[in-house]
GROMACS .gro file of C-alpha atoms in nm:
model
  258
    1UNK     CA    1   8.798   9.228   5.598
    2UNK     CA    2   8.975   9.386   5.306
    3UNK     CA    3   8.735   9.530   5.047
    4UNK     CA    4   8.761   9.693   4.708
    5UNK     CA    5   8.481   9.864   4.522
    6UNK     CA    6   8.621   9.813   4.173
    7UNK     CA    7   8.513   9.469   4.052
    8UNK     CA    8   8.794   9.452   3.793
    9UNK     CA    9   9.049   9.456   4.073
   10UNK     CA   10   8.936   9.115   4.194
   11UNK     CA   11   9.131   8.832   4.032
   12UNK     CA   12   9.007   8.540   4.244
   13UNK     CA   13   8.725   8.515   4.496
   14UNK     CA   14   8.667   8.243   4.756
   15UNK     CA   15   8.301   8.196   4.840
   16UNK     CA   16   8.214   7.984   5.143
   17UNK     CA   17   8.496   7.731   5.088
   18UNK     CA   18   8.476   7.422   5.306
   19UNK     CA   19   8.725   7.143   5.252
   20UNK     CA   20   8.769   6.790   5.384
   21UNK     CA   21   9.032   6.518   5.367
   22UNK     CA   22   8.807   6.215   5.413
   23UNK     CA   23   8.610   6.288   5.734
   24UNK     CA   24   8.849   6.558   5.861
   25UNK     CA   25   8.742   6.914   5.781
   26UNK     CA   26   9.036   7.145   5.702
   27UNK     CA   27   8.873   7.472   5.585
   28UNK     CA   28   8.557   7.634   5.722
   29UNK     CA   29   8.347   7.895   5.535
   30UNK     CA   30   8.645   8.073   5.378
   31UNK     CA   31   8.550   8.400   5.210
   32UNK     CA   32   8.821   8.623   5.061
   33UNK     CA   33   8.931   8.812   4.752
   34UNK     CA   34   9.266   8.807   4.574
   35UNK     CA   35   9.343   9.130   4.396
   36UNK     CA   36   9.500   9.170   4.052
   37UNK     CA   37   9.875   9.240   4.032
   38UNK     CA   38   9.909   9.226   4.408
   39UNK     CA   39  10.092   8.985   4.637
   40UNK     CA   40   9.867   8.817   4.895
   41UNK     CA   41  10.036   8.630   5.181
   42UNK     CA   42   9.865   8.338   5.357
   43UNK     CA   43   9.997   8.316   5.712
   44UNK     CA   44   9.915   8.104   6.016
   45UNK     CA   45  10.056   7.817   6.224
   46UNK     CA   46  10.132   7.476   6.075
   47UNK     CA   47   9.821   7.277   5.991
   48UNK     CA   48   9.589   7.578   5.969
   49UNK     CA   49   9.493   7.515   5.605
   50UNK     CA   50   9.721   7.759   5.418
   51UNK     CA   51   9.856   7.513   5.162
   52UNK     CA   52   9.518   7.348   5.119
   53UNK     CA   53   9.363   7.686   5.039
   54UNK     CA   54   9.648   7.771   4.800
   55UNK     CA   55   9.618   7.439   4.614
   56UNK     CA   56   9.241   7.481   4.581
   57UNK     CA   57   9.311   7.770   4.341
   58UNK     CA   58   9.446   7.543   4.068
   59UNK     CA   59   9.272   7.226   4.184
   60UNK     CA   60   9.588   7.042   4.288
   61UNK     CA   61   9.387   6.896   4.577
   62UNK     CA   62   9.192   6.697   4.316
   63UNK     CA   63   9.492   6.463   4.302
   64UNK     CA   64   9.450   6.366   4.668
   65UNK     CA   65   9.229   6.068   4.745
   66UNK     CA   66   8.938   6.154   4.972
   67UNK     CA   67   8.962   6.530   4.912
   68UNK     CA   68   8.630   6.714   4.891
   69UNK     CA   69   8.556   7.084   4.840
   70UNK     CA   70   8.228   7.267   4.887
   71UNK     CA   71   8.179   7.631   4.785
   72UNK     CA   72   8.311   7.834   4.491
   73UNK     CA   73   8.646   7.961   4.373
   74UNK     CA   74   8.568   8.229   4.114
   75UNK     CA   75   8.828   8.305   3.846
   76UNK     CA   76   8.750   8.488   3.524
   77UNK     CA   77   8.382   8.505   3.627
   78UNK     CA   78   8.356   8.126   3.650
   79UNK     CA   79   8.360   7.875   3.936
   80UNK     CA   80   8.672   7.670   3.866
   81UNK     CA   81   8.500   7.368   4.020
   82UNK     CA   82   8.219   7.361   3.762
   83UNK     CA   83   8.213   7.040   3.561
   84UNK     CA   84   8.284   7.210   3.228
   85UNK     CA   85   8.616   7.359   3.349
   86UNK     CA   86   8.921   7.211   3.175
   87UNK     CA   87   9.162   7.153   3.464
   88UNK     CA   88   9.471   7.124   3.241
   89UNK     CA   89   9.391   7.461   3.086
   90UNK     CA   90   9.325   7.609   3.430
   91UNK     CA   91   9.671   7.504   3.548
   92UNK     CA   92   9.830   7.675   3.250
   93UNK     CA   93   9.676   7.999   3.372
   94UNK     CA   94   9.749   7.939   3.740
   95UNK     CA   95  10.101   7.809   3.803
   96UNK     CA   96  10.235   7.657   4.126
   97UNK     CA   97  10.586   7.662   4.272
   98UNK     CA   98  10.644   7.415   4.552
   99UNK     CA   99  10.815   7.447   4.888
  100UNK     CA  100  11.128   7.259   4.792
  101UNK     CA  101  11.294   7.324   4.456
  102UNK     CA  102  11.193   7.040   4.226
  103UNK     CA  103  11.388   7.069   3.900
  104UNK     CA  104  11.340   6.782   3.657
  105UNK     CA  105  11.634   6.545   3.585
  106UNK     CA  106  11.730   6.725   3.267
  107UNK     CA  107  11.922   7.030   3.154
  108UNK     CA  108  11.853   7.386   3.264
  109UNK     CA  109  11.719   7.465   2.915
  110UNK     CA  110  11.495   7.159   2.900
  111UNK     CA  111  11.349   7.232   3.243
  112UNK     CA  112  11.222   7.571   3.129
  113UNK     CA  113  11.114   7.438   2.789
  114UNK     CA  114  10.925   7.144   2.942
  115UNK     CA  115  10.580   7.304   2.959
  116UNK     CA  116  10.614   7.451   2.613
  117UNK     CA  117  10.683   7.110   2.462
  118UNK     CA  118  10.384   6.968   2.650
  119UNK     CA  119  10.179   7.229   2.463
  120UNK     CA  120  10.319   7.083   2.139
  121UNK     CA  121  10.515   7.396   2.052
  122UNK     CA  122  10.763   7.268   1.794
  123UNK     CA  123  10.922   7.592   1.675
  124UNK     CA  124  11.275   7.573   1.819
  125UNK     CA  125  11.340   7.944   1.777
  126UNK     CA  126  11.018   8.027   1.964
  127UNK     CA  127  11.105   7.786   2.243
  128UNK     CA  128  11.455   7.930   2.274
  129UNK     CA  129  11.320   8.287   2.287
  130UNK     CA  130  11.067   8.201   2.560
  131UNK     CA  131  11.327   8.008   2.763
  132UNK     CA  132  11.563   8.308   2.757
  133UNK     CA  133  11.283   8.551   2.847
  134UNK     CA  134  11.169   8.328   3.133
  135UNK     CA  135  11.520   8.291   3.276
  136UNK     CA  136  11.560   8.670   3.257
  137UNK     CA  137  11.226   8.724   3.433
  138UNK     CA  138  11.337   8.483   3.704
  139UNK     CA  139  11.664   8.673   3.751
  140UNK     CA  140  11.868   8.365   3.653
  141UNK     CA  141  11.983   8.427   3.296
  142UNK     CA  142  12.318   8.591   3.375
  143UNK     CA  143  12.414   8.300   3.602
  144UNK     CA  144  12.327   8.020   3.359
  145UNK     CA  145  12.347   8.162   3.002
  146UNK     CA  146  12.676   7.986   2.931
  147UNK     CA  147  12.568   7.645   3.067
  148UNK     CA  148  12.210   7.588   2.956
  149UNK     CA  149  12.290   7.226   2.866
  150UNK     CA  150  12.413   7.147   3.221
  151UNK     CA  151  12.197   6.939   3.456
  152UNK     CA  152  11.964   7.153   3.669
  153UNK     CA  153  12.083   6.954   3.971
  154UNK     CA  154  12.417   7.134   3.952
  155UNK     CA  155  12.255   7.460   4.049
  156UNK     CA  156  12.243   7.586   4.408
  157UNK     CA  157  11.920   7.558   4.606
  158UNK     CA  158  11.832   7.922   4.543
  159UNK     CA  159  11.912   7.891   4.172
  160UNK     CA  160  11.702   7.576   4.151
  161UNK     CA  161  11.402   7.758   4.302
  162UNK     CA  162  11.444   8.046   4.056
  163UNK     CA  163  11.466   7.785   3.778
  164UNK     CA  164  11.131   7.641   3.896
  165UNK     CA  165  10.986   7.992   3.887
  166UNK     CA  166  11.124   8.034   3.532
  167UNK     CA  167  10.965   7.703   3.436
  168UNK     CA  168  10.630   7.825   3.570
  169UNK     CA  169  10.668   8.162   3.395
  170UNK     CA  170  10.745   8.001   3.058
  171UNK     CA  171  10.381   7.915   2.994
  172UNK     CA  172  10.282   8.272   3.080
  173UNK     CA  173  10.051   8.216   3.379
  174UNK     CA  174   9.808   8.481   3.489
  175UNK     CA  175   9.840   8.381   3.855
  176UNK     CA  176  10.145   8.245   4.037
  177UNK     CA  177  10.105   8.036   4.354
  178UNK     CA  178  10.407   7.984   4.581
  179UNK     CA  179  10.396   7.740   4.872
  180UNK     CA  180  10.669   7.850   5.116
  181UNK     CA  181  10.917   7.900   4.830
  182UNK     CA  182  11.199   8.020   5.055
  183UNK     CA  183  11.170   7.782   5.350
  184UNK     CA  184  11.467   7.570   5.233
  185UNK     CA  185  11.684   7.868   5.128
  186UNK     CA  186  11.950   8.077   5.302
  187UNK     CA  187  11.885   8.452   5.371
  188UNK     CA  188  12.070   8.569   5.059
  189UNK     CA  189  11.877   8.336   4.827
  190UNK     CA  190  11.555   8.432   5.008
  191UNK     CA  191  11.622   8.803   4.950
  192UNK     CA  192  11.670   8.739   4.577
  193UNK     CA  193  11.339   8.554   4.554
  194UNK     CA  194  11.160   8.833   4.743
  195UNK     CA  195  11.306   9.099   4.514
  196UNK     CA  196  11.200   8.888   4.217
  197UNK     CA  197  10.839   8.857   4.342
  198UNK     CA  198  10.810   9.235   4.380
  199UNK     CA  199  10.910   9.267   4.017
  200UNK     CA  200  10.685   8.986   3.893
  201UNK     CA  201  10.369   9.129   4.044
  202UNK     CA  202  10.371   9.395   3.772
  203UNK     CA  203  10.275   9.116   3.530
  204UNK     CA  204  10.121   8.849   3.753
  205UNK     CA  205   9.891   8.811   4.050
  206UNK     CA  206  10.081   8.629   4.326
  207UNK     CA  207   9.970   8.431   4.631
  208UNK     CA  208  10.238   8.310   4.870
  209UNK     CA  209  10.217   8.080   5.172
  210UNK     CA  210  10.478   8.173   5.428
  211UNK     CA  211  10.566   8.100   5.790
  212UNK     CA  212  10.803   8.395   5.789
  213UNK     CA  213  10.626   8.699   5.936
  214UNK     CA  214  10.905   8.930   5.822
  215UNK     CA  215  10.873   8.796   5.469
  216UNK     CA  216  10.496   8.849   5.463
  217UNK     CA  217  10.550   9.204   5.582
  218UNK     CA  218  10.823   9.275   5.326
  219UNK     CA  219  10.664   9.145   5.009
  220UNK     CA  220  10.286   9.126   5.038
  221UNK     CA  221  10.020   9.386   4.974
  222UNK     CA  222   9.747   9.188   5.150
  223UNK     CA  223   9.760   8.925   5.423
  224UNK     CA  224   9.514   8.650   5.513
  225UNK     CA  225   9.560   8.506   5.862
  226UNK     CA  226   9.425   8.153   5.896
  227UNK     CA  227   9.379   7.962   6.220
  228UNK     CA  228   9.224   7.615   6.248
  229UNK     CA  229   9.091   7.641   5.894
  230UNK     CA  230   8.914   7.973   5.940
  231UNK     CA  231   9.006   8.324   5.831
  232UNK     CA  232   9.065   8.527   6.142
  233UNK     CA  233   9.163   8.845   5.962
  234UNK     CA  234   9.209   8.963   5.603
  235UNK     CA  235   9.335   9.314   5.530
  236UNK     CA  236   9.614   9.517   5.378
  237UNK     CA  237   9.943   9.389   5.513
  238UNK     CA  238  10.027   9.719   5.680
  239UNK     CA  239   9.700   9.700   5.876
  240UNK     CA  240   9.748   9.337   5.977
  241UNK     CA  241  10.095   9.405   6.116
  242UNK     CA  242  10.050   9.756   6.252
  243UNK     CA  243   9.691   9.759   6.363
  244UNK     CA  244   9.539   9.410   6.379
  245UNK     CA  245   9.171   9.411   6.467
  246UNK     CA  246   9.151   9.065   6.622
  247UNK     CA  247   9.334   8.966   6.940
  248UNK     CA  248   9.418   8.626   6.784
  249UNK     CA  249   9.594   8.807   6.500
  250UNK     CA  250   9.778   9.032   6.739
  251UNK     CA  251   9.898   8.736   6.946
  252UNK     CA  252  10.021   8.548   6.640
  253UNK     CA  253  10.200   8.851   6.493
  254UNK     CA  254  10.373   8.908   6.825
  255UNK     CA  255  10.487   8.548   6.842
  256UNK     CA  256  10.273   8.457   7.143
  257UNK     CA  257  10.186   8.126   6.975
  258UNK     CA  258  10.238   7.939   6.648
   0.00000   0.00000   0.00000
C-alpha cells in the first residue's frame, strides 16, 4: 500500500468503504489515500467498482435509488457522509467530468458560466473574466475565443470534453474527478486531455478512472487497482507497472485478463 508520513499531503482518505446497490455489494472494505496535487488513477476490469468509488467522493451515488454506503470518506478533516455536510457545497469543491462529453444546449460561453450563475454571481465582468480564465486553463480558449456565442454542440468531441472540464474549473474546485474522460475520443484529442491534466494537477488534486493502461502509466502519480470491489494493490504508478507486488495486479497489467 502506498503510504506518506506527512498528514498534509493527504487530500482524501477512504476508511473501510463498503457500498451496495440494493442487496448487491459493490465495494468491500476499501482503504486508500488520495494525495494533494497528484493524479491518482483507478484501474480494473469493467464492473469492479471504479466509477462507484469515484462518485462516492462527491456523493453522486446519493442520486441512485437503493444506494447505501458504510464507512468514511474523509475530506478536509470531516467525513463527507456526516449529516451536517452540505452536499451542494461539497460538489462545488469536488467537481466531476463524465465519460461522454455532456455540454448543455446553450452557447460555449453560457456552458462555462452556468455554475457561476447558479451561485448567483451577477457581475457580468467577473463572469466574463472567469469564463476566459477557465477556457484558457482547459486549453480551449484559442480555438473558441471568436465564437463564444456559438452552440457548444458545434464543437468536436475532444473540444466538448475540454469545454466540460472548463465548466468544472469555473467554480474553482479543489478536487477534480474524471470518469473515463477520453474513452470516446480519438488519440489526438486524448493526448491533449492528458497534457492538460498534467498541467492542472499543479492547482488541483485529480482522480481519474481509466481502462487505458497506457494512459494510467502516462498521467498518474499513484494507481489503485480494483478487482471485484476490493483494492488489490495501491502504490506509486511506477511501482504498480514496473514491480507489482500482487500476482493479480501483474496479470492484469500484462493483459492476461480484463
